[in-house]
Amino acid sequence: MMERSVFLLFIAVPLFSCNNVPPAGTMPQRDTLAKSEAAQPSQAQRTRDSIKNEKYRSDIQLFYRKLIDTSAMLLDTTWRKLLDKDINFEDAYIRLPANGDDPAQSVAFPFADLKFVYHNTYFSINGQRVPEKLYTNGNRFPIPSIRKFSYHGGKYLVFTGRLTDFNGYGGRIHFNYFFDLSNKKVVADMYQNSWEWVYEPCLYGDLNKDTDLDRIRFDGIAGPSMQEYDTVTITAETYKNHKWVPLNSDDQRPYSIKVIFDLEKWMIKPVEEHWMHPVWRPE
């Protein structure tokens, strides 16, 4: 979800005199008031904008889902039963506790069959220590992004992370975590992207109709005002010999898509594409 900071601007104005008559020159003109009121969006317009914004967000999620086939993934959702029933699943995070004079230094993920713990500067997985290779200052991990799954015999865990405290550009930063749990020694891969709107769709699955695990990566560049549009580059990778490598077409060109996400017009516009199949475009 996009998080915005709101700042209130206070402007000093001349004080009213004791007889409540504004000083000369401060009385607003009727046409000025009319223009100001006309500039304010009506409730109906705000409702229309809200509907368009929700559709835009849904289209973004659908755009990503249609890039990759997840049908061969077998999701394990049993861990969700261990979550506190009072939490709002869609808005909940796993994060280090921050309360008390001596807060705990670790937090466990809710897996009954896997001892997976976050220690701020590293993860521990069934006793194996895996260094945190990205930002190490109390990250938080959205629960809806957690996916524990098997794929053609392999066992995997993926999720995303965010900064705990941020403002401005920090709201765009996401961390992406991948853990191969198939063998006794866990393989980990972590990378950062700069576009905050995608963690709900599953970005792992099959891209080229083979049995290797594939994924899509993305990164974004803000438009001139950070509010007009973002240009996002999407690339494809495949997991071979315990490493993620670029996925190329037969002519050895890397698969990629460049998309403009217009935050003002609620528009998704692919501008360059070299993909395995035609890219879906919203109506």
PDB file of N, CA, C and O in Angstrom, residues 121-148:
ATOM      1  N   THR A 121      19.807  -8.350  12.543  1.00  0.00           N
ATOM      2  CA  THR A 121      20.949  -8.386  11.626  1.00  0.00           C
ATOM      3  C   THR A 121      21.110  -9.742  10.928  1.00  0.00           C
ATOM      4  O   THR A 121      21.958  -9.886  10.054  1.00  0.00           O
ATOM      5  N   TYR A 122      20.292 -10.705  11.307  1.00  0.00           N
ATOM      6  CA  TYR A 122      20.352 -12.017  10.658  1.00  0.00           C
ATOM      7  C   TYR A 122      19.064 -12.779  10.922  1.00  0.00           C
ATOM      8  O   TYR A 122      18.266 -12.446  11.814  1.00  0.00           O
ATOM      9  N   PHE A 123      18.835 -13.822  10.112  1.00  0.00           N
ATOM     10  CA  PHE A 123      17.764 -14.778  10.330  1.00  0.00           C
ATOM     11  C   PHE A 123      18.383 -16.058  10.858  1.00  0.00           C
ATOM     12  O   PHE A 123      19.543 -16.376  10.553  1.00  0.00           O
ATOM     13  N   SER A 124      17.638 -16.808  11.633  1.00  0.00           N
ATOM     14  CA  SER A 124      18.057 -18.163  11.982  1.00  0.00           C
ATOM     15  C   SER A 124      16.958 -19.121  11.539  1.00  0.00           C
ATOM     16  O   SER A 124      15.769 -18.879  11.767  1.00  0.00           O
ATOM     17  N   ILE A 125      17.388 -20.185  10.863  1.00  0.00           N
ATOM     18  CA  ILE A 125      16.455 -21.143  10.283  1.00  0.00           C
ATOM     19  C   ILE A 125      16.858 -22.527  10.760  1.00  0.00           C
ATOM     20  O   ILE A 125      17.894 -23.067  10.351  1.00  0.00           O
ATOM     21  N   ASN A 126      16.068 -23.061  11.694  1.00  0.00           N
ATOM     22  CA  ASN A 126      16.396 -24.353  12.311  1.00  0.00           C
ATOM     23  C   ASN A 126      17.827 -24.363  12.834  1.00  0.00           C
ATOM     24  O   ASN A 126      18.559 -25.345  12.685  1.00  0.00           O
ATOM     25  N   GLY A 127      18.254 -23.249  13.406  1.00  0.00           N
ATOM     26  CA  GLY A 127      19.586 -23.143  13.989  1.00  0.00           C
ATOM     27  C   GLY A 127      20.641 -22.615  13.055  1.00  0.00           C
ATOM     28  O   GLY A 127      21.728 -22.220  13.496  1.00  0.00           O
ATOM     29  N   GLN A 128      20.372 -22.597  11.746  1.00  0.00           N
ATOM     30  CA  GLN A 128      21.342 -22.069  10.790  1.00  0.00           C
ATOM     31  C   GLN A 128      21.232 -20.549  10.735  1.00  0.00           C
ATOM     32  O   GLN A 128      20.144 -19.986  10.590  1.00  0.00           O
ATOM     33  N   ARG A 129      22.348 -19.874  10.831  1.00  0.00           N
ATOM     34  CA  ARG A 129      22.375 -18.412  10.806  1.00  0.00           C
ATOM     35  C   ARG A 129      22.524 -17.910   9.374  1.00  0.00           C
ATOM     36  O   ARG A 129      23.446 -18.312   8.666  1.00  0.00           O
ATOM     37  N   VAL A 130      21.603 -17.030   8.953  1.00  0.00           N
ATOM     38  CA  VAL A 130      21.625 -16.476   7.604  1.00  0.00           C
ATOM     39  C   VAL A 130      21.677 -14.954   7.725  1.00  0.00           C
ATOM     40  O   VAL A 130      20.721 -14.342   8.208  1.00  0.00           O
ATOM     41  N   PRO A 131      22.786 -14.317   7.348  1.00  0.00           N
ATOM     42  CA  PRO A 131      22.909 -12.855   7.508  1.00  0.00           C
ATOM     43  C   PRO A 131      21.832 -12.096   6.735  1.00  0.00           C
ATOM     44  O   PRO A 131      21.459 -12.493   5.628  1.00  0.00           O
ATOM     45  N   GLU A 132      21.358 -11.017   7.337  1.00  0.00           N
ATOM     46  CA  GLU A 132      20.462 -10.083   6.655  1.00  0.00           C
ATOM     47  C   GLU A 132      21.329  -9.206   5.753  1.00  0.00           C
ATOM     48  O   GLU A 132      22.162  -8.435   6.235  1.00  0.00           O
ATOM     49  N   LYS A 133      21.171  -9.326   4.448  1.00  0.00           N
ATOM     50  CA  LYS A 133      22.072  -8.659   3.511  1.00  0.00           C
ATOM     51  C   LYS A 133      21.544  -7.312   3.023  1.00  0.00           C
ATOM     52  O   LYS A 133      22.187  -6.664   2.212  1.00  0.00           O
ATOM     53  N   LEU A 134      20.376  -6.917   3.511  1.00  0.00           N
ATOM     54  CA  LEU A 134      19.816  -5.644   3.098  1.00  0.00           C
ATOM     55  C   LEU A 134      19.866  -4.678   4.266  1.00  0.00           C
ATOM     56  O   LEU A 134      20.832  -4.650   5.001  1.00  0.00           O
ATOM     57  N   TYR A 135      18.852  -3.873   4.437  1.00  0.00           N
ATOM     58  CA  TYR A 135      18.828  -2.902   5.525  1.00  0.00           C
ATOM     59  C   TYR A 135      18.614  -3.623   6.853  1.00  0.00           C
ATOM     60  O   TYR A 135      17.686  -4.422   6.996  1.00  0.00           O
ATOM     61  N   THR A 136      19.446  -3.375   7.844  1.00  0.00           N
ATOM     62  CA  THR A 136      19.368  -4.109   9.109  1.00  0.00           C
ATOM     63  C   THR A 136      19.102  -3.152  10.259  1.00  0.00           C
ATOM     64  O   THR A 136      19.987  -2.798  11.017  1.00  0.00           O
ATOM     65  N   ASN A 137      17.858  -2.738  10.371  1.00  0.00           N
ATOM     66  CA  ASN A 137      17.499  -1.842  11.462  1.00  0.00           C
ATOM     67  C   ASN A 137      16.026  -2.014  11.812  1.00  0.00           C
ATOM     68  O   ASN A 137      15.231  -1.084  11.724  1.00  0.00           O
ATOM     69  N   GLY A 138      15.662  -3.219  12.197  1.00  0.00           N
ATOM     70  CA  GLY A 138      14.304  -3.476  12.627  1.00  0.00           C
ATOM     71  C   GLY A 138      13.277  -3.432  11.510  1.00  0.00           C
ATOM     72  O   GLY A 138      12.303  -2.693  11.587  1.00  0.00           O
ATOM     73  N   ASN A 139      13.491  -4.204  10.443  1.00  0.00           N
ATOM     74  CA  ASN A 139      12.526  -4.230   9.354  1.00  0.00           C
ATOM     75  C   ASN A 139      11.197  -4.822   9.817  1.00  0.00           C
ATOM     76  O   ASN A 139      11.115  -5.499  10.837  1.00  0.00           O
ATOM     77  N   ARG A 140      10.167  -4.579   9.027  1.00  0.00           N
ATOM     78  CA  ARG A 140       8.869  -5.204   9.285  1.00  0.00           C
ATOM     79  C   ARG A 140       8.455  -5.969   8.037  1.00  0.00           C
ATOM     80  O   ARG A 140       8.756  -5.566   6.908  1.00  0.00           O
ATOM     81  N   PHE A 141       7.752  -7.072   8.230  1.00  0.00           N
ATOM     82  CA  PHE A 141       7.437  -7.980   7.135  1.00  0.00           C
ATOM     83  C   PHE A 141       5.921  -8.151   7.033  1.00  0.00           C
ATOM     84  O   PHE A 141       5.299  -8.685   7.945  1.00  0.00           O
ATOM     85  N   PRO A 142       5.301  -7.666   5.954  1.00  0.00           N
ATOM     86  CA  PRO A 142       3.845  -7.786   5.806  1.00  0.00           C
ATOM     87  C   PRO A 142       3.410  -9.256   5.770  1.00  0.00           C
ATOM     88  O   PRO A 142       3.901 -10.035   4.951  1.00  0.00           O
ATOM     89  N   ILE A 143       2.513  -9.621   6.640  1.00  0.00           N
ATOM     90  CA  ILE A 143       2.059 -11.009   6.692  1.00  0.00           C
ATOM     91  C   ILE A 143       1.411 -11.462   5.385  1.00  0.00           C
ATOM     92  O   ILE A 143       1.625 -12.611   4.952  1.00  0.00           O
ATOM     93  N   PRO A 144       0.627 -10.615   4.675  1.00  0.00           N
ATOM     94  CA  PRO A 144       0.041 -11.094   3.412  1.00  0.00           C
ATOM     95  C   PRO A 144       1.069 -11.459   2.351  1.00  0.00           C
ATOM     96  O   PRO A 144       0.747 -12.165   1.398  1.00  0.00           O
ATOM     97  N   SER A 145       2.319 -10.974   2.494  1.00  0.00           N
ATOM     98  CA  SER A 145       3.333 -11.272   1.483  1.00  0.00           C
ATOM     99  C   SER A 145       4.008 -12.628   1.705  1.00  0.00           C
ATOM    100  O   SER A 145       4.730 -13.102   0.833  1.00  0.00           O
ATOM    101  N   ILE A 146       3.783 -13.260   2.852  1.00  0.00           N
ATOM    102  CA  ILE A 146       4.477 -14.515   3.180  1.00  0.00           C
ATOM    103  C   ILE A 146       3.877 -15.669   2.377  1.00  0.00           C
ATOM    104  O   ILE A 146       2.675 -15.912   2.414  1.00  0.00           O
ATOM    105  N   ARG A 147       4.746 -16.373   1.671  1.00  0.00           N
ATOM    106  CA  ARG A 147       4.300 -17.566   0.944  1.00  0.00           C
ATOM    107  C   ARG A 147       5.290 -18.700   1.186  1.00  0.00           C
ATOM    108  O   ARG A 147       6.454 -18.609   0.828  1.00  0.00           O
ATOM    109  N   LYS A 148       4.774 -19.742   1.785  1.00  0.00           N
ATOM    110  CA  LYS A 148       5.531 -20.973   2.027  1.00  0.00           C
ATOM    111  C   LYS A 148       4.952 -22.000   1.066  1.00  0.00           C
ATOM    112  O   LYS A 148       3.758 -22.297   1.109  1.00  0.00           O
TER     113      LYS A 148
END
